[in-house]
Short mmCIF file of C-alpha atoms and ligand atoms in Angstrom, two decimals:
data_model
loop_
_atom_site.label_atom_id
_atom_site.label_comp_id
_atom_site.label_asym_id
_atom_site.label_seq_id
_atom_site.Cartn_x
_atom_site.Cartn_y
_atom_site.Cartn_z
CA MET A 497 32.48 -25.21 3.08
CA SER A 498 29.12 -24.31 1.59
CA PHE A 499 25.80 -24.34 3.13
CA GLN A 500 22.56 -22.26 3.10
CA VAL A 501 21.09 -20.91 6.54
CA HIS A 502 17.55 -21.04 7.25
CA HIS A 503 15.57 -18.97 9.82
CA PRO A 504 12.23 -20.38 10.36
CA GLN A 505 9.92 -18.35 12.52
CA SER A 506 7.94 -21.32 13.75
CA VAL A 507 8.56 -25.05 15.15
CA ALA A 508 6.37 -26.09 12.59
CA ASP A 509 8.82 -24.55 9.62
CA ALA A 510 11.93 -25.92 11.40
CA ILE A 511 10.49 -29.30 11.37
CA ALA A 512 9.20 -29.18 7.87
CA LEU A 513 12.60 -27.92 6.48
CA SER A 514 14.64 -30.28 8.36
CA GLN A 515 12.11 -32.84 6.78
CA GLN A 516 12.68 -31.36 3.30
CA PHE A 517 16.60 -31.64 3.83
CA GLY A 518 16.67 -34.80 5.42
CA ASP A 519 20.94 -35.97 5.94
CA ALA A 520 21.98 -32.93 4.41
CA GLY A 521 20.11 -30.46 7.35
CA ARG A 522 21.20 -29.62 11.16
CA PHE A 523 19.69 -27.84 12.97
CA ILE A 524 21.72 -25.04 14.92
CA ALA A 525 21.40 -23.60 18.29
CA GLY A 526 24.38 -21.89 19.64
CA GLY A 527 26.58 -23.56 17.34
CA THR A 528 29.57 -24.54 19.57
CA ASP A 529 29.58 -27.78 18.75
CA LEU A 530 28.85 -27.75 15.05
CA VAL A 531 30.49 -24.83 13.43
CA ILE A 532 33.77 -26.56 14.90
CA GLN A 533 32.73 -29.73 13.24
CA ILE A 534 32.27 -28.10 10.70
CA ASN A 535 35.77 -26.44 10.36
CA ARG A 536 37.04 -29.73 11.00
CA LYS A 537 34.85 -31.15 7.93
CA ARG A 538 33.42 -33.73 10.62
CA GLN A 539 30.36 -32.70 9.30
CA THR A 540 29.64 -31.05 6.03
CA PRO A 541 26.01 -30.28 5.60
CA ALA A 542 24.36 -28.70 3.04
CA HIS A 543 21.50 -26.40 4.91
CA LEU A 544 21.73 -25.21 8.26
CA ILE A 545 18.35 -24.83 10.27
CA ASP A 546 18.45 -21.65 13.06
CA LEU A 547 16.31 -22.39 16.08
CA ASN A 548 17.32 -19.64 17.94
CA ARG A 549 14.15 -17.65 16.60
CA LEU A 550 11.73 -20.00 18.08
CA ASP A 551 10.93 -18.22 21.39
CA GLU A 552 8.97 -21.35 22.21
CA LEU A 553 12.00 -23.26 23.13
CA ALA A 554 13.76 -20.50 25.31
CA GLY A 555 13.23 -20.10 28.57
CA ILE A 556 12.96 -22.60 31.78
CA ALA A 557 9.35 -22.98 33.01
CA GLN A 558 7.81 -24.50 36.36
CA THR A 559 5.36 -27.24 35.54
CA PRO A 560 3.00 -29.16 38.07
CA ASP A 561 5.47 -31.70 38.92
CA GLY A 562 8.94 -29.80 38.25
CA PHE A 563 10.40 -28.17 35.55
CA ALA A 564 10.37 -27.35 31.55
CA ILE A 565 14.21 -26.69 30.52
CA GLY A 566 13.66 -25.03 27.19
CA ALA A 567 16.13 -26.63 24.52
CA LEU A 568 17.50 -23.07 23.95
CA ALA A 569 18.01 -22.35 27.58
CA THR A 570 21.51 -21.56 27.91
CA HIS A 571 24.02 -23.12 30.21
CA LYS A 572 24.66 -19.91 31.99
CA ALA A 573 20.50 -19.71 32.31
CA VAL A 574 20.70 -23.10 33.99
CA GLU A 575 23.52 -21.74 36.50
CA ARG A 576 21.76 -18.93 37.37
CA HIS A 577 18.43 -20.18 37.58
CA PRO A 578 17.08 -19.24 41.27
CA PRO A 579 14.87 -22.44 41.43
CA PHE A 580 17.62 -24.61 41.00
CA GLN A 581 20.33 -23.72 43.43
CA ASP A 582 19.11 -25.88 46.45
CA ALA A 583 18.06 -29.54 45.93
CA LEU A 584 18.72 -29.62 42.15
CA ARG A 585 22.77 -28.01 42.81
CA GLY A 586 24.18 -30.67 41.09
CA LEU A 587 22.65 -29.16 37.46
CA VAL A 588 24.07 -25.90 38.41
CA GLU A 589 27.37 -27.54 38.87
CA ALA A 590 27.25 -29.25 35.86
CA ALA A 591 26.35 -25.97 33.87
CA ARG A 592 28.92 -24.00 35.49
CA VAL A 593 31.95 -25.97 34.23
CA VAL A 594 30.97 -26.07 30.49
CA GLY A 595 33.57 -24.75 28.67
CA GLY A 596 34.32 -20.91 29.61
CA HIS A 597 31.78 -18.22 30.25
CA GLN A 598 31.41 -17.18 26.44
CA VAL A 599 30.61 -20.72 25.90
CA ARG A 600 28.18 -20.92 28.64
CA ASN A 601 26.66 -17.70 27.50
CA ILE A 602 25.23 -19.16 24.11
CA ALA A 603 25.92 -22.97 24.08
CA THR A 604 22.51 -24.64 24.78
CA VAL A 605 21.54 -27.28 26.91
CA GLY A 606 19.11 -29.14 23.86
CA GLY A 607 22.76 -29.06 21.95
CA ASN A 608 24.65 -30.59 24.44
CA ILE A 609 21.95 -33.47 25.12
CA ALA A 610 21.40 -33.91 20.69
CA ASN A 611 25.06 -33.80 19.95
CA ALA A 612 25.65 -36.91 21.99
CA SER A 613 28.83 -36.87 23.30
CA PRO A 614 29.74 -39.17 26.12
CA ALA A 615 31.23 -36.39 27.49
CA ALA A 616 28.51 -33.60 27.56
CA ASP A 617 28.45 -32.96 31.49
CA VAL A 618 24.64 -31.25 31.66
CA VAL A 619 23.35 -34.20 30.31
CA VAL A 620 24.75 -36.47 33.56
CA PRO A 621 23.05 -34.71 36.22
CA LEU A 622 20.01 -34.81 34.01
CA LEU A 623 20.39 -38.34 34.07
CA ALA A 624 20.51 -38.66 37.10
CA LEU A 625 17.38 -36.67 37.54
CA ASP A 626 15.51 -39.12 34.95
CA ALA A 627 14.79 -36.18 32.76
CA ARG A 628 12.87 -36.72 29.70
CA VAL A 629 13.45 -35.57 26.58
CA SER A 630 10.09 -33.81 24.58
CA LEU A 631 10.81 -33.80 20.95
CA VAL A 632 8.37 -32.88 18.54
CA GLY A 633 8.14 -33.75 14.55
CA PRO A 634 6.36 -34.35 11.53
CA ARG A 635 4.41 -36.94 13.64
CA GLY A 636 3.57 -35.08 16.59
CA ALA A 637 4.78 -34.90 19.83
CA ARG A 638 6.50 -37.56 22.01
CA THR A 639 8.68 -37.99 25.51
CA LEU A 640 11.29 -39.86 25.92
CA ALA A 641 13.84 -40.94 28.96
CA LEU A 642 17.15 -39.35 28.59
CA GLY A 643 18.72 -42.75 28.75
CA ASP A 644 16.50 -43.70 25.82
CA PHE A 645 16.99 -41.14 23.65
CA LEU A 646 21.17 -41.19 24.07
CA LEU A 647 22.45 -44.23 21.52
CA GLY A 648 25.65 -43.87 21.40
CA PRO A 649 28.50 -41.12 20.36
CA GLY A 650 26.73 -38.97 18.14
CA ARG A 651 23.90 -41.35 17.97
CA THR A 652 20.26 -40.40 19.47
CA ALA A 653 16.96 -41.88 19.02
CA ARG A 654 15.76 -38.49 17.05
CA GLU A 655 13.80 -39.27 14.05
CA ALA A 656 13.71 -37.85 10.93
CA GLY A 657 12.23 -33.87 10.94
CA GLU A 658 12.58 -34.33 15.12
CA LEU A 659 13.89 -31.32 17.38
CA ILE A 660 14.02 -31.09 21.32
CA ASP A 661 11.64 -29.04 22.40
CA CYS A 662 12.27 -29.23 26.13
CA ILE A 663 13.41 -31.50 28.84
CA HIS A 664 11.58 -32.06 31.72
CA ILE A 665 12.43 -32.82 35.44
CA ALA A 666 10.56 -33.72 38.39
CA ARG A 667 10.77 -31.74 41.54
CA LEU A 668 12.63 -33.87 44.02
CA PRO A 669 10.90 -35.11 47.43
CA GLN A 670 11.75 -33.54 50.82
CA ARG A 671 15.24 -34.38 52.14
CA SER A 672 16.70 -34.63 49.04
CA ALA A 673 20.28 -33.11 47.15
CA THR A 674 22.13 -33.58 44.23
CA ALA A 675 26.07 -33.00 43.57
CA PHE A 676 28.01 -33.24 40.46
CA LEU A 677 31.73 -33.44 40.09
CA LYS A 678 34.16 -33.32 37.28
CA ALA A 679 37.49 -34.38 36.59
CA GLY A 680 39.59 -33.11 33.88
CA ARG A 681 43.55 -32.38 33.26
CA ARG A 682 42.92 -28.91 34.37
CA LYS A 683 40.74 -26.73 36.26
CA ALA A 684 38.54 -25.04 33.70
CA MET A 685 37.72 -25.22 30.10
CA GLU A 686 38.44 -28.52 29.94
CA ILE A 687 36.19 -31.60 28.83
CA SER A 688 35.54 -34.36 31.63
CA VAL A 689 37.96 -37.02 31.94
CA VAL A 690 35.21 -38.34 34.05
CA CYS A 691 32.25 -36.56 35.62
CA VAL A 692 29.74 -37.80 38.12
CA ALA A 693 26.21 -36.97 39.20
CA ALA A 694 24.63 -38.07 42.07
CA ARG A 695 20.84 -37.69 43.56
CA LEU A 696 19.76 -39.05 47.28
CA THR A 697 16.85 -38.80 49.22
CA LEU A 698 16.70 -39.99 52.78
CA ASP A 699 14.15 -41.13 54.85
CA ASP A 700 13.47 -39.79 58.43
CA GLU A 701 15.79 -42.71 59.99
CA GLY A 702 18.54 -41.65 57.57
CA ARG A 703 18.35 -44.17 55.06
CA CYS A 704 18.71 -43.87 51.73
CA ALA A 705 15.12 -43.87 50.31
CA ALA A 706 16.19 -43.11 47.04
CA ALA A 707 19.53 -43.02 45.33
CA SER A 708 20.75 -42.33 41.74
CA LEU A 709 24.29 -42.20 39.99
CA ALA A 710 24.83 -41.17 36.69
CA LEU A 711 28.32 -41.42 35.17
CA GLY A 712 29.57 -39.44 32.29
CA ALA A 713 33.29 -40.24 29.92
CA VAL A 714 33.00 -43.72 30.83
CA GLY A 715 31.09 -45.47 27.99
CA ALA A 716 29.70 -44.78 24.73
CA THR A 717 27.02 -42.51 26.28
CA ALA A 718 26.16 -41.34 29.74
CA MET A 719 25.12 -43.91 31.90
CA ARG A 720 23.44 -44.98 35.15
CA ALA A 721 25.22 -47.07 37.43
CA GLY A 722 22.07 -48.85 38.39
CA GLU A 723 23.96 -51.50 40.39
CA ALA A 724 25.51 -49.13 42.73
CA GLU A 725 22.04 -47.52 43.20
CA LYS A 726 20.71 -50.90 44.65
CA ALA A 727 23.67 -51.25 47.24
CA LEU A 728 22.45 -48.03 48.66
CA VAL A 729 19.05 -48.07 48.67
CA GLY A 730 17.40 -49.05 52.28
CA ARG A 731 21.05 -48.27 53.67
CA VAL A 732 22.47 -45.54 56.28
CA PRO A 733 25.10 -43.69 53.90
CA ASP A 734 28.14 -44.59 55.75
CA ASP A 735 31.70 -45.62 54.55
CA ALA A 736 30.89 -49.38 53.88
CA ALA A 737 27.40 -48.17 52.00
CA LEU A 738 29.95 -45.62 50.02
CA ARG A 739 32.33 -48.09 49.55
CA ASP A 740 30.10 -50.70 47.93
CA ALA A 741 28.56 -47.88 45.88
CA ALA A 742 31.49 -46.58 44.30
CA GLN A 743 33.00 -50.16 43.80
CA ALA A 744 29.97 -51.39 42.09
CA ALA A 745 30.11 -48.02 39.91
CA ALA A 746 33.81 -48.63 39.12
CA ALA A 747 32.71 -52.01 37.89
CA ALA A 748 29.56 -51.23 35.61
CA CYS A 749 31.57 -48.66 33.65
CA ASN A 750 33.19 -49.37 30.44
CA PRO A 751 35.26 -46.46 29.93
CA ILE A 752 38.24 -46.43 27.26
CA SER A 753 41.76 -45.39 26.76
CA ASP A 754 42.31 -41.82 24.88
CA VAL A 755 44.79 -39.14 24.77
CA ARG A 756 43.14 -37.62 27.80
CA ALA A 757 43.23 -40.71 30.68
CA SER A 758 43.88 -44.24 30.29
CA ALA A 759 41.12 -47.05 31.15
CA ARG A 760 42.04 -47.63 34.48
CA TYR A 761 42.75 -44.33 35.64
CA ARG A 762 39.05 -43.22 34.45
CA ARG A 763 37.74 -46.70 36.65
CA LEU A 764 40.05 -45.05 39.71
CA LEU A 765 38.33 -41.81 39.17
CA VAL A 766 34.57 -43.22 39.01
CA GLU A 767 35.62 -45.41 42.54
CA ALA A 768 36.95 -41.84 44.13
CA LEU A 769 34.48 -39.77 42.85
CA VAL A 770 31.08 -41.57 43.82
CA PRO A 771 31.63 -41.69 47.26
CA ARG A 772 32.65 -38.01 47.34
CA ALA A 773 29.54 -37.27 45.31
CA LEU A 774 27.56 -39.23 47.71
CA ARG A 775 28.82 -37.38 50.71
CA ILE A 776 28.10 -33.59 49.54
CA CYS A 777 24.58 -35.12 48.85
CA VAL A 778 24.11 -36.38 52.53
CA THR A 779 25.74 -32.87 53.89
CA ARG A 780 23.50 -30.77 52.00
CA ILE A 781 20.53 -32.62 53.19
CA ARG A 782 21.76 -32.51 56.80
CA GLU A 783 21.96 -29.08 56.10
CA GLY A 784 18.93 -28.64 54.91
CA ARG A 785 20.23 -26.78 52.04
CA THR A 786 17.67 -28.42 49.76
CA MET B 664 25.76 -16.77 -3.04
CA ARG B 665 25.64 -13.80 -0.84
CA ASN B 666 22.57 -12.86 1.66
CA PRO B 667 21.49 -9.60 2.66
CA LEU B 668 22.12 -9.07 6.63
CA THR B 669 21.43 -6.55 9.07
CA LEU B 670 23.71 -6.10 11.78
CA THR B 671 23.32 -3.62 14.78
CA ILE B 672 27.09 -3.14 15.77
CA ASN B 673 28.42 -0.82 18.44
CA GLY B 674 24.67 1.18 18.17
CA GLU B 675 25.51 1.63 14.45
CA GLN B 676 23.33 -0.48 11.87
CA HIS B 677 25.24 -2.24 9.03
CA ASP B 678 23.80 -3.38 6.12
CA LEU B 679 25.78 -6.13 4.51
CA LEU B 680 25.94 -8.73 2.06
CA ILE B 681 27.70 -11.67 3.62
CA GLU B 682 28.38 -15.48 2.74
CA PRO B 683 26.51 -18.10 4.69
CA HIS B 684 29.31 -19.38 6.42
CA TRP B 685 31.16 -16.43 7.52
CA THR B 686 31.30 -15.62 10.69
CA LEU B 687 30.63 -12.61 13.07
CA LEU B 688 34.69 -12.15 13.41
CA HIS B 689 35.13 -12.73 9.91
CA VAL B 690 32.39 -9.56 9.36
CA LEU B 691 33.45 -7.86 12.04
CA ARG B 692 37.62 -7.51 10.85
CA GLY B 693 36.91 -8.05 7.12
CA GLN B 694 33.95 -6.16 5.99
CA ILE B 695 33.30 -3.54 8.61
CA GLY B 696 37.27 -2.95 9.76
CA LEU B 697 36.75 -3.09 13.14
CA ALA B 698 39.98 -5.02 14.10
CA GLY B 699 39.79 -4.83 17.82
CA SER B 700 38.68 -8.35 18.19
CA LYS B 701 41.21 -10.45 17.67
CA GLU B 702 41.85 -13.61 15.62
CA ASN B 703 43.83 -16.73 16.82
CA CYS B 704 42.63 -20.56 17.34
CA LEU B 705 39.27 -20.06 15.67
CA GLU B 706 37.57 -22.70 17.88
CA ALA B 707 36.77 -20.76 21.00
CA GLU B 708 39.68 -21.88 22.98
CA CYS B 709 41.69 -18.43 23.75
CA GLY B 710 38.72 -15.86 24.23
CA VAL B 711 40.86 -13.33 21.93
CA CYS B 712 37.90 -13.06 19.41
CA THR B 713 35.17 -12.02 22.75
CA VAL B 714 32.43 -9.81 21.75
CA LEU B 715 29.42 -8.72 23.53
CA LEU B 716 26.32 -10.30 22.03
CA ASP B 717 22.93 -8.70 23.91
CA GLY B 718 25.94 -7.74 26.83
CA LYS B 719 27.23 -10.98 27.18
CA ALA B 720 30.49 -12.22 26.48
CA VAL B 721 30.73 -15.11 23.59
CA ASN B 722 33.30 -15.92 21.22
CA SER B 723 32.97 -14.39 18.05
CA CYS B 724 35.18 -17.00 15.97
CA ILE B 725 32.66 -19.81 15.91
CA LEU B 726 29.30 -17.41 15.72
CA LEU B 727 27.73 -17.38 12.31
CA ALA B 728 27.10 -13.88 11.55
CA SER B 729 23.59 -14.75 10.24
CA LEU B 730 22.42 -15.97 13.63
CA CYS B 731 23.38 -12.60 15.17
CA ALA B 732 20.42 -10.49 13.28
CA GLY B 733 18.54 -8.57 15.74
CA ARG B 734 20.59 -8.49 18.33
CA SER B 735 23.39 -6.17 19.85
CA ILE B 736 26.68 -6.40 19.21
CA VAL B 737 29.44 -4.59 21.01
CA THR B 738 33.14 -4.58 19.96
CA ILE B 739 35.99 -2.90 22.33
CA GLU B 740 35.71 -0.28 19.97
CA GLY B 741 32.25 0.50 21.20
CA LEU B 742 33.75 0.62 24.50
CA GLY B 743 35.38 3.79 25.19
CA ASP B 744 37.63 5.96 23.22
CA PRO B 745 41.22 7.57 24.64
CA GLU B 746 39.33 10.48 25.46
CA HIS B 747 36.35 8.53 27.15
CA LEU B 748 38.22 5.23 28.60
CA HIS B 749 35.73 2.66 30.37
CA PRO B 750 36.53 2.41 33.86
CA LEU B 751 38.03 -1.27 32.33
CA GLN B 752 40.37 0.08 30.33
CA ALA B 753 41.74 2.69 32.76
CA ALA B 754 42.29 0.52 35.62
CA PHE B 755 44.06 -1.73 32.89
CA VAL B 756 46.15 1.09 31.95
CA LYS B 757 46.39 2.21 35.62
CA HIS B 758 47.73 -1.40 37.18
CA GLY B 759 49.70 -1.74 34.27
CA ALA B 760 47.87 -4.93 32.93
CA VAL B 761 48.72 -4.70 29.48
CA GLN B 762 51.86 -6.11 28.10
CA CYS B 763 51.87 -6.95 24.25
CA GLY B 764 47.89 -6.03 23.81
CA TYR B 765 46.77 -8.94 22.03
CA CYS B 766 44.59 -10.44 24.56
CA ILE B 767 43.43 -7.16 26.08
CA PRO B 768 39.94 -6.58 24.01
CA GLY B 769 38.74 -9.90 24.05
CA MET B 770 39.80 -9.58 28.32
CA ILE B 771 38.12 -6.31 29.09
CA LEU B 772 34.62 -7.37 27.40
CA THR B 773 35.15 -10.94 29.25
CA ALA B 774 35.55 -8.83 32.71
CA LYS B 775 32.64 -6.16 31.86
CA SER B 776 30.33 -9.15 30.87
CA TYR B 777 30.85 -10.89 34.03
CA LEU B 778 30.61 -7.87 36.43
CA ASP B 779 27.36 -6.83 34.78
CA GLU B 780 26.37 -10.73 35.34
CA HIS B 781 27.14 -9.96 39.12
CA PRO B 782 26.15 -6.37 39.66
CA ASP B 783 25.48 -6.09 43.65
CA ARG B 784 28.93 -8.34 44.91
CA MET B 785 32.51 -7.96 45.33
CA PRO B 786 33.86 -11.44 43.51
CA SER B 787 36.72 -13.21 44.96
CA ARG B 788 40.34 -13.04 43.20
CA ASP B 789 39.37 -17.20 42.31
CA GLU B 790 36.27 -15.96 40.93
CA ILE B 791 37.58 -13.21 38.87
CA ARG B 792 40.19 -16.03 37.78
CA GLU B 793 37.61 -18.38 37.30
CA ALA B 794 35.37 -15.63 35.15
CA ILE B 795 38.39 -15.28 32.45
CA SER B 796 39.29 -18.63 32.39
CA GLY B 797 38.04 -18.84 28.62
CA THR B 798 40.59 -16.00 27.89
CA LEU B 799 44.06 -16.64 27.72
CA CYS B 800 47.05 -13.88 28.31
CA ARG B 801 50.35 -15.60 27.15
CA CYS B 802 52.14 -12.30 28.52
CA THR B 803 50.92 -10.98 31.63
CA GLY B 804 50.47 -14.01 34.09
CA TYR B 805 47.36 -12.37 34.97
CA GLN B 806 48.25 -11.07 38.45
CA LYS B 807 48.03 -7.27 37.04
CA ILE B 808 44.55 -8.52 34.76
CA ILE B 809 42.96 -9.60 38.12
CA ASP B 810 44.16 -6.20 39.99
CA ALA B 811 42.64 -4.31 37.42
CA ILE B 812 39.38 -6.12 37.29
CA ALA B 813 39.00 -6.56 41.31
CA ALA B 814 39.81 -2.47 41.47
CA VAL B 815 36.57 -1.78 39.16
CA ALA B 816 34.89 -4.77 40.97
CA ALA B 817 35.25 -3.09 44.53
CA GLU B 818 34.79 0.35 42.80
CA ARG B 819 31.04 -0.85 41.63
CA ALA B 820 30.41 -3.10 44.87
CA GLY B 821 31.43 0.73 46.63
CA LYS B 822 33.69 -0.71 49.09
CA GLY B 823 36.78 1.26 47.55
CA ALA B 824 40.01 -0.54 46.63
CA GLN B 825 40.54 -4.16 47.29
CA GLU B 826 43.92 -4.65 48.97
CA ASP B 827 43.96 -8.20 49.74
CA ALA B 828 47.05 -10.08 48.46
CA PRO B 829 47.34 -12.16 45.14
C1 FAD C 1357 35.92 -24.14 24.14
C2 FAD C 1357 34.43 -25.15 23.94
C3 FAD C 1357 34.57 -25.85 25.37
C4 FAD C 1357 33.05 -26.95 25.56
N1 FAD C 1357 33.46 -27.53 27.12
C5 FAD C 1357 32.52 -28.22 27.06
C6 FAD C 1357 32.44 -29.12 28.59
O1 FAD C 1357 33.29 -28.55 29.32
N2 FAD C 1357 31.38 -29.84 28.56
C7 FAD C 1357 30.61 -30.32 27.59
O2 FAD C 1357 29.67 -30.84 27.99
N3 FAD C 1357 30.50 -29.32 26.04
C8 FAD C 1357 31.54 -28.90 26.81
N4 FAD C 1357 31.35 -27.96 24.67
C9 FAD C 1357 30.51 -28.57 24.16
C10 FAD C 1357 29.60 -27.54 23.66
O3 FAD C 1357 29.74 -26.34 24.29
C11 FAD C 1357 28.15 -28.34 24.36
O4 FAD C 1357 27.77 -29.26 24.11
C12 FAD C 1357 26.97 -27.18 24.07
O5 FAD C 1357 26.12 -27.58 24.96
C13 FAD C 1357 26.52 -27.45 22.39
O6 FAD C 1357 25.18 -26.70 22.45
P1 FAD C 1357 25.18 -25.58 21.38
O7 FAD C 1357 23.50 -25.00 21.54
O8 FAD C 1357 26.13 -24.79 20.76
O9 FAD C 1357 24.94 -26.86 20.20
P2 FAD C 1357 24.96 -26.55 18.72
O10 FAD C 1357 26.67 -26.73 18.22
O11 FAD C 1357 24.46 -26.02 18.07
O12 FAD C 1357 24.19 -28.30 18.01
C14 FAD C 1357 25.04 -29.24 18.55
C15 FAD C 1357 24.13 -30.58 18.11
O13 FAD C 1357 22.67 -30.49 18.48
C16 FAD C 1357 22.12 -30.64 17.37
N5 FAD C 1357 20.76 -29.48 17.99
C17 FAD C 1357 20.94 -28.61 18.86
N6 FAD C 1357 19.80 -28.20 19.40
C18 FAD C 1357 18.65 -28.82 19.00
C19 FAD C 1357 17.78 -29.01 18.79
N7 FAD C 1357 16.76 -28.47 19.90
N8 FAD C 1357 16.79 -30.41 18.92
C20 FAD C 1357 17.63 -31.17 17.69
N9 FAD C 1357 18.87 -31.47 17.90
C21 FAD C 1357 19.17 -29.90 18.01
C22 FAD C 1357 22.84 -29.57 16.33
O14 FAD C 1357 21.94 -30.17 15.07
C23 FAD C 1357 23.94 -30.21 16.34
O15 FAD C 1357 23.66 -31.31 15.59
C24 FAD C 1357 32.64 -27.16 24.71
C25 FAD C 1357 32.62 -26.47 23.27
C26 FAD C 1357 33.94 -25.19 23.42
C27 FAD C 1357 33.71 -24.66 21.79
S1 FES C 1358 40.14 -16.82 18.09
FE1 FES C 1358 38.03 -16.97 19.17
S2 FES C 1358 38.60 -17.96 20.93
FE2 FES C 1358 40.24 -18.19 19.97
S1 FES C 1359 49.37 -8.88 27.03
FE1 FES C 1359 49.94 -10.48 25.57
S2 FES C 1359 48.82 -12.14 25.60
FE2 FES C 1359 47.79 -10.67 26.98
#
């Protein structure tokens, strides 16, 4: 193991270093993914570029239409952020099941996204929220839909020299709620076997005005279940509607069998968790906790 | 090639020369001689290496030392001493929460970080259980550890000793 660690003091310097080192360089935020991958010799970068001194990437800010979550915001910061406790509760529920407290206190949202694991938990509610990834690089700034940023396991649309600056999410309309459910082999300190995030908006007649479902660990990247969403819009979220959504989601996903679970079991979990997550959203909207 | 690094550990500044790949745990145990933070899985799974970074529990086994410049590091050695035990240390002794002791430095710092994060309320036993889910104990079965943490939490919340069953 031999690498140099660089500590740029500005985003511009971080980008310049990344461009200079190319494939031999990696950004490091909390290091909870990267250091383990280096120790296991899965990655052998010659240069690490420390992002922790870049205050511009820290913190969670309100924007005119929602929130900008800095790439360096920790899972703990998301979990504890007061404005996320109501309609955006699903985001909090995902952040609070990433590893244990020690991991959450240092691991970042930007790292969770950039690492591009198909089982990354916080990615899933962000995808359900139509999050947009803001990138800055040698050629300036650009914004991409999270779904377009994630290309495959460990693969993203990040270009040479680019870093994630923040993640944008829009404020939800009235009568909206979110929920996140994770199935692992044990309750805590566990990688998702399957995870599901739901976002629902009801109209005044109690019909689904908008519905969004995102699934984790059942494909090459976290994915939206578009057919399942369509099965809900315009309908009252009764048992039949939820069953249709569950079946469409299970049909849409593309799980693999691995040491954690079989593909069949993963599909069954999707079918069970989708209606459960939607029911939680309905309850939250009815209780007005949104 | 070794690089200079200044770390603030238990309130004291240390001027060091370190290899870029050294973790905070490696520096604490090997360079400074603070062996209270233990070494086991080296993959952030077991929590025996837990220290406080700016007051928050983190796994020092996967934390590169150079990322800690300018931040405050507290190890179990900085929490109390035999004459002046920290309330958590005293409670662990009182409740018989220690067997082999290997997990205990990490366990106490994990608990401190959690209680400091929730200063105004009494956590439930389930919440305490979840709070220490990243710190494994292979001896005690956790009940007495949870008793000890709950006792300190109750004292802080000003409610007196908590009596609910395990
Ligand atoms: C014990 C343990 C348990 C875990 N449990 C879970 C879990 O339950 N759920 C889960 O989702 N994850 C889990 N993880 C994985 C990990 O903690 C998360 O993915 C975390 O969010 C990664 O963030 P980080 O800041 O540590 O990333 P780092 O390790 O610093 O970086 C990860 C990758 O992202 C890149 N990167 C980081 N920041 C940026 C940026 N701003 N711009 C561009 N690229 C960037 C790095 O170059 C690197 O390739 C666990 C890890 C451990 C060690
Ligand atoms: S040695 Fe650090 S968590 Fe196990
Ligand atoms: S007391 Fe032995 S591991 Fe906890």
